[in-house]
Coordinates of C-alpha atoms in Angstrom, one line a residue:
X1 CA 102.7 55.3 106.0
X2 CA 102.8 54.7 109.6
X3 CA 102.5 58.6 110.7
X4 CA 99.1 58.4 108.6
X5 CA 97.8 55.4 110.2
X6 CA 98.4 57.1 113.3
X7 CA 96.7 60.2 112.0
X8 CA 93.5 58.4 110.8
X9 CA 93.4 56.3 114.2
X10 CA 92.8 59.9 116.1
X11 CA 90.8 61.1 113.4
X12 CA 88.3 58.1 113.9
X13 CA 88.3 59.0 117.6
X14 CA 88.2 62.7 117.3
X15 CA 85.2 62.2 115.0
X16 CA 82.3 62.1 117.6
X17 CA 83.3 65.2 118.8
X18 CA 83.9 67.1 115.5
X19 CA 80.5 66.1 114.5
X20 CA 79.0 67.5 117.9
X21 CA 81.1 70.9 117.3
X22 CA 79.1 70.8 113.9
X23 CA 75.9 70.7 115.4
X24 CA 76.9 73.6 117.8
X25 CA 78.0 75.7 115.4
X26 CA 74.7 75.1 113.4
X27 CA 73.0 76.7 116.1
X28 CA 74.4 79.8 115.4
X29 CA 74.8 79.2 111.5
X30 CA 71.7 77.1 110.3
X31 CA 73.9 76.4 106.9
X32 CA 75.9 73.5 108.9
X33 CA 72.8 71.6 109.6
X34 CA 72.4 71.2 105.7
X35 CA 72.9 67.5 104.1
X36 CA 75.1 66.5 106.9
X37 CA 75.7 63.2 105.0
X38 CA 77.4 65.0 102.5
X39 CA 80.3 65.4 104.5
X40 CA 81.1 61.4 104.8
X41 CA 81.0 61.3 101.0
X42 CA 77.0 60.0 101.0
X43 CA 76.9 62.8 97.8
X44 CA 74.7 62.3 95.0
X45 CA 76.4 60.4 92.2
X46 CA 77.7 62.9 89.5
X47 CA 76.3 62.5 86.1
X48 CA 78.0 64.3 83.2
X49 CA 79.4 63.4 79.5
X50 CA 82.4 65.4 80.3
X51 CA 85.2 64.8 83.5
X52 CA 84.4 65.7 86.7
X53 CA 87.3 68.0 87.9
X54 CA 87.0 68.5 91.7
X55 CA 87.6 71.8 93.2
X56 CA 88.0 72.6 96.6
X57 CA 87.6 76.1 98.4
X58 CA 87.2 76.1 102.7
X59 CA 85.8 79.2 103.2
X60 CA 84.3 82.4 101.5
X61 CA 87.8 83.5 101.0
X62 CA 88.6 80.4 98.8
X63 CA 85.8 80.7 97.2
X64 CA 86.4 84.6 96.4
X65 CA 89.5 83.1 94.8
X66 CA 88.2 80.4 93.1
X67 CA 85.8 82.3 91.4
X68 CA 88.0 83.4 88.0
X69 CA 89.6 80.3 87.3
X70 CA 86.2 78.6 87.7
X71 CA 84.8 81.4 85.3
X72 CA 88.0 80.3 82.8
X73 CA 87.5 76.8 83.1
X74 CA 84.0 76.6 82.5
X75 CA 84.6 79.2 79.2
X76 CA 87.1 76.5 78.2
X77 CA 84.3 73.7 78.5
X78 CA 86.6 70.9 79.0
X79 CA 85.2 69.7 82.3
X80 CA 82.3 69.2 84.5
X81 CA 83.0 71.1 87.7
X82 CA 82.2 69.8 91.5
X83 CA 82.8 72.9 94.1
X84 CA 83.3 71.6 97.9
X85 CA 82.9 73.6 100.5
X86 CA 83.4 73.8 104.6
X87 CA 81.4 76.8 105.3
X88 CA 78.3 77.5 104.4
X89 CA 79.9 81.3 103.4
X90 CA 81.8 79.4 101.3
X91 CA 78.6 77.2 99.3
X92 CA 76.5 80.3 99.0
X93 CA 79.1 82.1 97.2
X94 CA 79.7 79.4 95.1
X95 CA 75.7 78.9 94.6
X96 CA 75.2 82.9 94.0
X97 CA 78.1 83.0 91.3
X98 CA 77.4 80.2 89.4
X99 CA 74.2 78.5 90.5
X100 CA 73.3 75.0 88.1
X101 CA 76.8 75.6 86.3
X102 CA 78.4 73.6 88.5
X103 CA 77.5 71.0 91.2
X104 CA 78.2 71.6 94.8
X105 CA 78.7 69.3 98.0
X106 CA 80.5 69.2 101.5
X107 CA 83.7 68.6 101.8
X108 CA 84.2 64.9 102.8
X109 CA 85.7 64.1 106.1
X110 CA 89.2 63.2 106.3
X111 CA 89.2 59.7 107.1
X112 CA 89.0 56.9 104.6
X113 CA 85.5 55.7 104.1
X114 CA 84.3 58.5 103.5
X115 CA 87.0 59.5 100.9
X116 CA 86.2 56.6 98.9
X117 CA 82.4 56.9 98.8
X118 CA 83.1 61.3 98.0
X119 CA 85.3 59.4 95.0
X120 CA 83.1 56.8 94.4
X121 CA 80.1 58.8 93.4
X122 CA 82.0 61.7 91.8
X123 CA 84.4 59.6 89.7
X124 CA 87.2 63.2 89.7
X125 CA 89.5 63.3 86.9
X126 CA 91.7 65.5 89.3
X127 CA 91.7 67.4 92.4
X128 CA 92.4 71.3 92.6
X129 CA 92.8 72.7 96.3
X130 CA 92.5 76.3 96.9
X131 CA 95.3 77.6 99.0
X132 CA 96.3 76.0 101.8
X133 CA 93.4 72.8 102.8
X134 CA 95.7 69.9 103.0
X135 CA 94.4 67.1 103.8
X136 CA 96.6 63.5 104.5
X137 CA 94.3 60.9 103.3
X138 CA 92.4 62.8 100.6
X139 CA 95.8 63.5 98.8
X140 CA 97.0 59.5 99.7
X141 CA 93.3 58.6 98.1
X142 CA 94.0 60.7 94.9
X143 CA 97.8 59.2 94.9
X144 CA 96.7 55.6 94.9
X145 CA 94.0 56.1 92.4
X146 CA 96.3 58.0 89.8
X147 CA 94.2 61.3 90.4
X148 CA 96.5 64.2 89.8
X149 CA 96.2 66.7 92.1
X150 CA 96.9 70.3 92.3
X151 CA 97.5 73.2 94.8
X152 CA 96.3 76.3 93.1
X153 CA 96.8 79.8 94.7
X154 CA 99.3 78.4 97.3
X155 CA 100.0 80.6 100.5
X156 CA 102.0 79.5 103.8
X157 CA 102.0 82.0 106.4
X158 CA 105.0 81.8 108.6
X159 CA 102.3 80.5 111.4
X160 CA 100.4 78.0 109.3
X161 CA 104.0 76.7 108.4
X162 CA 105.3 76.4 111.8
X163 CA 102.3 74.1 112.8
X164 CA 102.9 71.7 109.3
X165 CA 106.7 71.4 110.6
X166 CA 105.4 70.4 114.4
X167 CA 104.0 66.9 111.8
X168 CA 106.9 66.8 109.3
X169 CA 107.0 63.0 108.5
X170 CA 102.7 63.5 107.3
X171 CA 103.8 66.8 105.9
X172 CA 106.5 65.5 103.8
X173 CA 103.7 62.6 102.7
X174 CA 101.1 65.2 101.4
X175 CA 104.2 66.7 99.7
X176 CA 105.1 63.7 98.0
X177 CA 101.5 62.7 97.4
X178 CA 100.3 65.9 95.9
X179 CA 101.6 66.3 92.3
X180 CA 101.8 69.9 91.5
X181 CA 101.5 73.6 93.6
X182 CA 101.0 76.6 92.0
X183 CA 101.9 79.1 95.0
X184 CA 101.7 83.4 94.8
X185 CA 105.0 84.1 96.0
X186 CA 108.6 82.6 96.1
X187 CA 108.3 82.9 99.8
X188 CA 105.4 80.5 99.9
X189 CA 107.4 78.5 97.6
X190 CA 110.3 78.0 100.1
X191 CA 108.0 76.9 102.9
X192 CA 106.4 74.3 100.9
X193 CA 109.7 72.9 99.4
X194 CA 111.6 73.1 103.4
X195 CA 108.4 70.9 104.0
X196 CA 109.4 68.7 101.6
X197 CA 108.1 69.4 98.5
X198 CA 110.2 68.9 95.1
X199 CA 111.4 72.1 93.9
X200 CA 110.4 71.0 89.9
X201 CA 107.3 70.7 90.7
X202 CA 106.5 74.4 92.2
X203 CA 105.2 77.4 90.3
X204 CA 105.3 81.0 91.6
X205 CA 102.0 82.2 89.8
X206 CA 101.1 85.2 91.5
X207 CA 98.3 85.6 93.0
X208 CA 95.1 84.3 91.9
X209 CA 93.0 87.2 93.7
X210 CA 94.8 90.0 91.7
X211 CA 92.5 88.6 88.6
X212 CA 89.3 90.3 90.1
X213 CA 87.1 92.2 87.1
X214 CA 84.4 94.4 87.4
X215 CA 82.0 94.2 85.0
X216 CA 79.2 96.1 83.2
X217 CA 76.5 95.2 85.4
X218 CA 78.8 95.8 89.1
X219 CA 79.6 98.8 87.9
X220 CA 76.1 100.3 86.1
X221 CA 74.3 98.8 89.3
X222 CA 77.6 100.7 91.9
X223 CA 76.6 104.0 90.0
X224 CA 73.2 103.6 90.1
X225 CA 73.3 102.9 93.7
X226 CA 76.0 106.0 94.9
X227 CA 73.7 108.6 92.7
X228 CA 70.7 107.4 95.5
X229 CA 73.2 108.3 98.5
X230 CA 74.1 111.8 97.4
X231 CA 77.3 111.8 97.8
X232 CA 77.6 111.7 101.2
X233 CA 81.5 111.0 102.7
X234 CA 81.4 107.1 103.4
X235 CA 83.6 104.9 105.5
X236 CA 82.8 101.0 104.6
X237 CA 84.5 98.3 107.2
X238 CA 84.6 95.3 105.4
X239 CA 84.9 91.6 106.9
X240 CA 84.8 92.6 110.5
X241 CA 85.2 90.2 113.6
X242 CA 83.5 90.5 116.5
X243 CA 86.0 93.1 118.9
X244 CA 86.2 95.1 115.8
X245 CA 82.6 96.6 115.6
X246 CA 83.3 98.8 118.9
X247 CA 86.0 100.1 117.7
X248 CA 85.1 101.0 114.2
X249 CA 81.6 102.4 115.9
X250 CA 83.7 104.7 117.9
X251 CA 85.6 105.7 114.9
X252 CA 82.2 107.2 113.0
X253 CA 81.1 108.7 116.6
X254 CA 84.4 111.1 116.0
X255 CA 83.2 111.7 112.5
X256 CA 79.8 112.7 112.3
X257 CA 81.1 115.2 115.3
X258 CA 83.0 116.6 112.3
X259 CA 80.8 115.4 109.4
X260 CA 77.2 114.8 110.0
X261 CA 76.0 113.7 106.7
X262 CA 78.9 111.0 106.8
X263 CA 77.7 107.2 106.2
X264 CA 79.1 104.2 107.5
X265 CA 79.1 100.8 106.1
X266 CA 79.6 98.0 108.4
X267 CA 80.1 94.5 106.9
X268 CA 80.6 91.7 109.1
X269 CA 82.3 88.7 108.1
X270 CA 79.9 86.3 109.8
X271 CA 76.0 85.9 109.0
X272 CA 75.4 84.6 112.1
X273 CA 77.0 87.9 113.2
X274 CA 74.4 90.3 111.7
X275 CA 71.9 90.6 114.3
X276 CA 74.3 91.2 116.7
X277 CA 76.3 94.1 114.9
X278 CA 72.7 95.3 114.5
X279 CA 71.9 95.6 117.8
X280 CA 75.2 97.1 118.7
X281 CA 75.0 99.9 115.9
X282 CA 71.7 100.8 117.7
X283 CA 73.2 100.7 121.0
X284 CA 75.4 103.2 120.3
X285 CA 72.6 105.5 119.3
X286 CA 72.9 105.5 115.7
X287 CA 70.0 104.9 112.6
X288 CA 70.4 101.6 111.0
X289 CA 69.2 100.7 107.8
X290 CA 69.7 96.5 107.1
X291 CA 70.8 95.9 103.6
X292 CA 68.1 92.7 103.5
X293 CA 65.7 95.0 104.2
X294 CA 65.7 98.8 103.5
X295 CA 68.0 98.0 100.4
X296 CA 70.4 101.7 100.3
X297 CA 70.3 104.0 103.3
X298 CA 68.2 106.9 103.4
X299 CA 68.9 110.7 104.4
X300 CA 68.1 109.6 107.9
X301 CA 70.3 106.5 108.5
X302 CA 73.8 107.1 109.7
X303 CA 74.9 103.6 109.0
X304 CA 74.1 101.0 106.2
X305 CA 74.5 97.0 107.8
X306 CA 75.6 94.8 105.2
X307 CA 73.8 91.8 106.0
X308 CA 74.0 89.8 102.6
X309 CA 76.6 87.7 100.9
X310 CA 78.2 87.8 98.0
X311 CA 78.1 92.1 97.8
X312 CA 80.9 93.1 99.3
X313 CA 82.7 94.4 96.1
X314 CA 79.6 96.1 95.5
X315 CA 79.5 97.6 98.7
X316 CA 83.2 99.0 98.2
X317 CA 82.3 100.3 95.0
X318 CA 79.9 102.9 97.0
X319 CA 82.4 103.8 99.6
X320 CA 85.6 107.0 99.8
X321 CA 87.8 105.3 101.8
X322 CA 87.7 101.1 102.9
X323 CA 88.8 99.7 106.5
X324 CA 89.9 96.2 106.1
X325 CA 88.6 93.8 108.7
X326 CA 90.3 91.0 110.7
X327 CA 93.3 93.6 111.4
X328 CA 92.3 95.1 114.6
X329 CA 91.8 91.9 116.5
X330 CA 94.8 88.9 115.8
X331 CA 92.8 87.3 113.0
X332 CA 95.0 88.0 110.3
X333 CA 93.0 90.2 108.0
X334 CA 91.2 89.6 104.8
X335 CA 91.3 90.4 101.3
X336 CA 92.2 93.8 100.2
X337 CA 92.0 93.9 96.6
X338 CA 88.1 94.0 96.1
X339 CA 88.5 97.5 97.9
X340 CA 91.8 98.0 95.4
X341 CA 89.9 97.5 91.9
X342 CA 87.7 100.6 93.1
X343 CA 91.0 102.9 93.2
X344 CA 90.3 104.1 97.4
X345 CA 92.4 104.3 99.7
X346 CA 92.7 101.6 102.1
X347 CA 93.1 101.4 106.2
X348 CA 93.8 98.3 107.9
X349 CA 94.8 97.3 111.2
X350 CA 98.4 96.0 112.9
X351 CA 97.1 92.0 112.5
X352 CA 97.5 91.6 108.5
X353 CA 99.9 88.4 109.1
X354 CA 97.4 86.1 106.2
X355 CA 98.4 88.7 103.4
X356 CA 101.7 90.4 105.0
X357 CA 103.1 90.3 101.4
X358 CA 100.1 91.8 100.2
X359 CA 100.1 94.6 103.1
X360 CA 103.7 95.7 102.5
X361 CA 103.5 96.0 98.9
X362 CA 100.2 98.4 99.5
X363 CA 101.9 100.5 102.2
X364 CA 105.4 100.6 100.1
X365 CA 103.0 101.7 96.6
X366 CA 101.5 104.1 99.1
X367 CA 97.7 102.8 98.9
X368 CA 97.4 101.3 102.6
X369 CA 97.8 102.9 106.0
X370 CA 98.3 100.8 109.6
X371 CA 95.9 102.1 112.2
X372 CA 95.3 100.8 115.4
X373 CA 92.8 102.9 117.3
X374 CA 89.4 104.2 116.5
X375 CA 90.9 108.0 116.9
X376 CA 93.5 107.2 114.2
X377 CA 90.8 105.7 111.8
X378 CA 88.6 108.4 111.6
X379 CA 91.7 110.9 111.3
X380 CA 92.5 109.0 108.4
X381 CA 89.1 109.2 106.6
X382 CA 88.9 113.1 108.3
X383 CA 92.3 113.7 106.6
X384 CA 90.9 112.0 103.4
X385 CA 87.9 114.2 102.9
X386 CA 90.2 117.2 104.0
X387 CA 92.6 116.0 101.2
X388 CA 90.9 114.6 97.7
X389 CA 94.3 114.7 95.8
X390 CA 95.8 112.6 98.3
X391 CA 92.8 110.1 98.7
X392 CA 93.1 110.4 94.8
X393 CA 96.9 109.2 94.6
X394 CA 96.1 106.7 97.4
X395 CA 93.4 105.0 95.4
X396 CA 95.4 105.1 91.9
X397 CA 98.3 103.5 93.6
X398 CA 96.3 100.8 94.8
X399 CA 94.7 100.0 91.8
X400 CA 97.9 100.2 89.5
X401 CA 99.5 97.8 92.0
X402 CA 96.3 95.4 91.9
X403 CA 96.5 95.6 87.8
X404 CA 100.4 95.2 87.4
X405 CA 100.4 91.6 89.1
X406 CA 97.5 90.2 86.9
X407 CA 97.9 87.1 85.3
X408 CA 98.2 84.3 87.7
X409 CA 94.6 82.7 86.4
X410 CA 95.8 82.3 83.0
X411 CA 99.2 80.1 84.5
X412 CA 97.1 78.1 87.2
X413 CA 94.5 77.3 84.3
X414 CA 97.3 76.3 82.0
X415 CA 98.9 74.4 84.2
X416 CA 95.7 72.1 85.6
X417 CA 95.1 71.6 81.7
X418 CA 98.5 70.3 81.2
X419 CA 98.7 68.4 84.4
X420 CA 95.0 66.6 83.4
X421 CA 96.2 66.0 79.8
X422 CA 99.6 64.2 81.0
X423 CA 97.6 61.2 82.6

């Protein structure tokens, strides 16, 4: 217990300047501003007949996740659900999917005060972390107050796990604290248990993000939508980082000098980012039309800005081939399966270290191709326009690969029923 007595003694000191990096990064995202209290537990109290069951997702990306089993638990009933959230992409995904369903908050900070008042007023039955948040005292909290928590989705990059061995004696704590992960690969499962974790109490589930569905209304409202564009050729670039817009921009210069009717859909990952992808689309002298505001491109616009949240698998659904962001620039990459479900071919860059299991399995099924330069993106899409039967096999293979591994929201949710009915 000393290492985490250590740990909270720098987190009390850090704390002035955490809150002051909040406040700058409000100025850019107005979201962080928003019931700041929140995030040192002061939560309104939850008031439900049923248990509270506490889910936490960071980001959009968790909450992308987190969306089926949080559609399966609520169809089971059993629970009251209380989403956390660091990001405000993360909340307003949440708030878009489900709105009153469930109830939302911050995260609580990670020292102990504020743990207690976060438990205090929400009174959790258990604790489900999505991924890869582990936090020391929130797991000690749940420990000491016979809360049984649970790591659903687990994933350790080789990076992230490096960095949990640099603190082994408080990573071997949250191992012993936490009572159950449900990880997506056996891989993942060896980093957690050379961390410390007890073998018996690991599950290789698969991945959670293979569970995406598309239903009725995505797909009457994608078809509605691609009928207004008139089948032009369109590239989308999903969940791009700033250094990535240039490059993909350059990309669509070299193919409207082949096909001029082509569209491109630009996506950043970032709200705050939207102006200024906006500006630099017009900087490079092409017709913009804003999602927000002109709704689907005309004849005239060369490029369609997707500046809202919670579309993206929509936005694939009108695109021929997708470009995967976070991969040109070392961010990792993102999420390729909402391209996947809408069987095109896929393009990412070298930098897909977050999902490198995920990237070699599409390369080996032959759905995914590396590229690394604007000139070898827009070959690709060039070659798939020239080619439909190869685009074709491309997309099948992705989405044959994407509905073979299914399954992994039916074992998590199984599993956080039988963990909660064992207390």
């Amino acid at each position: 217990m000393i290492w985490l007595r250590i740990y909270t003694f720098i987190w009390y000191c850090l704390l002035p300047f955490i809150v002051l990096r909040l406040l700058w990064r409000s100025i850019k995202a107005s979201g962080y501003r928003r019931a700041i209290f929140e995030r040192f537990g002061f939560i309104t109290s939850v008031k439900n007949n049923k248990p509270c069951l506490w889910i936490h997702a960071v980001s959009l990306g968790e909450s992308i996740a987190a969306t089926p089993l949080i559609h399966a638990l609520l169809k089971s009933g059993q629970y009251h659900l209380f989403i956390t959230n660091t990001t405000p992409t993360g909340r307003a995904r949440i708030q878009q999917e489900f709105g009153e369903r469930v109830s939302q908050a911050w995260a609580p900070y990670d020292f102990p005060a504020a743990i207690e008042r976060f438990i205090q007023r929400s009174n959790p039955c258990g604790l489900i972390i999505m991924e890869t948040e582990l936090w020391p005292n929130w797991l000690a909290a749940c420990h000491n107050k016979n809360i049984p928590s649970l790591l659903a989705n687990g994933r350790l990059s080789e990076k992230s796990y490096r960095g949990y061995r640099r603190i082994a004696a408080l990573s071997t704590q949250m191992m012993n604290d936490i009572c159950f992960l449900t990880v997506q690969t056996q891989a993942h499962a060896e980093r957690f248990i050379s961390l410390g974790a007890s073998a018996d109490k690991i599950q290789v589930a698969g991945n959670i993000k293979f569970d995406i569905q598309l239903d009725a209304a995505v797909i009457s409202k994608t078809q509605a939508a691609k009928s207004h564009l008139f089948e032009r050729p369109t590239l989308i670039a999903g969940s791009t980082h700033a250094g990535e817009d240039e490059i993909i921009l350059a990309a669509f210069t070299l193919i409207q000098q082949k096909i001029p009717n082509a569209l491109l859909i630009l996506v950043p990952r970032h709200p705050e980012r939207f102006d200024t992808v906006a500006a630099l689309i017009k900087a490079h002298g092409f017709t913009l039309a804003r999602r927000t505001q002109d709704h689907l491109p005309r004849a005239q616009h060369a490029v369609l800005l997707g500046d809202t949240l919670g579309e993206l698998t929509f936005l694939y659904g009108l695109s021929d081939v997708a470009f995967i962001g976070g991969s040109l620039i070392k961010r990792g990459g993102h999420n390729m399966l909402e391209a996947a479900i809408w069987s095109i071919p896929l393009a990412a860059g070298p930098f897909m270290d977050n999902f490198q299991q995920l990237n070699d399995d599409l390369i080996a099924c032959g759905a995914l191709l590396i590229v690394n330069s604007a000139e070898s993106l827009a070959e690709f899409f060039l070659n798939c326009q020239k080619h439909p039967d190869i685009a074709h096999n491309m997309g099948c293979a992705g989405r044959d690969y994407l509905l073979g591994n299914q399954g992994a929201v039916d074992k998590i949710h199984n599993r956080i029923v039988d963990l909660l009915a064992a207390q």
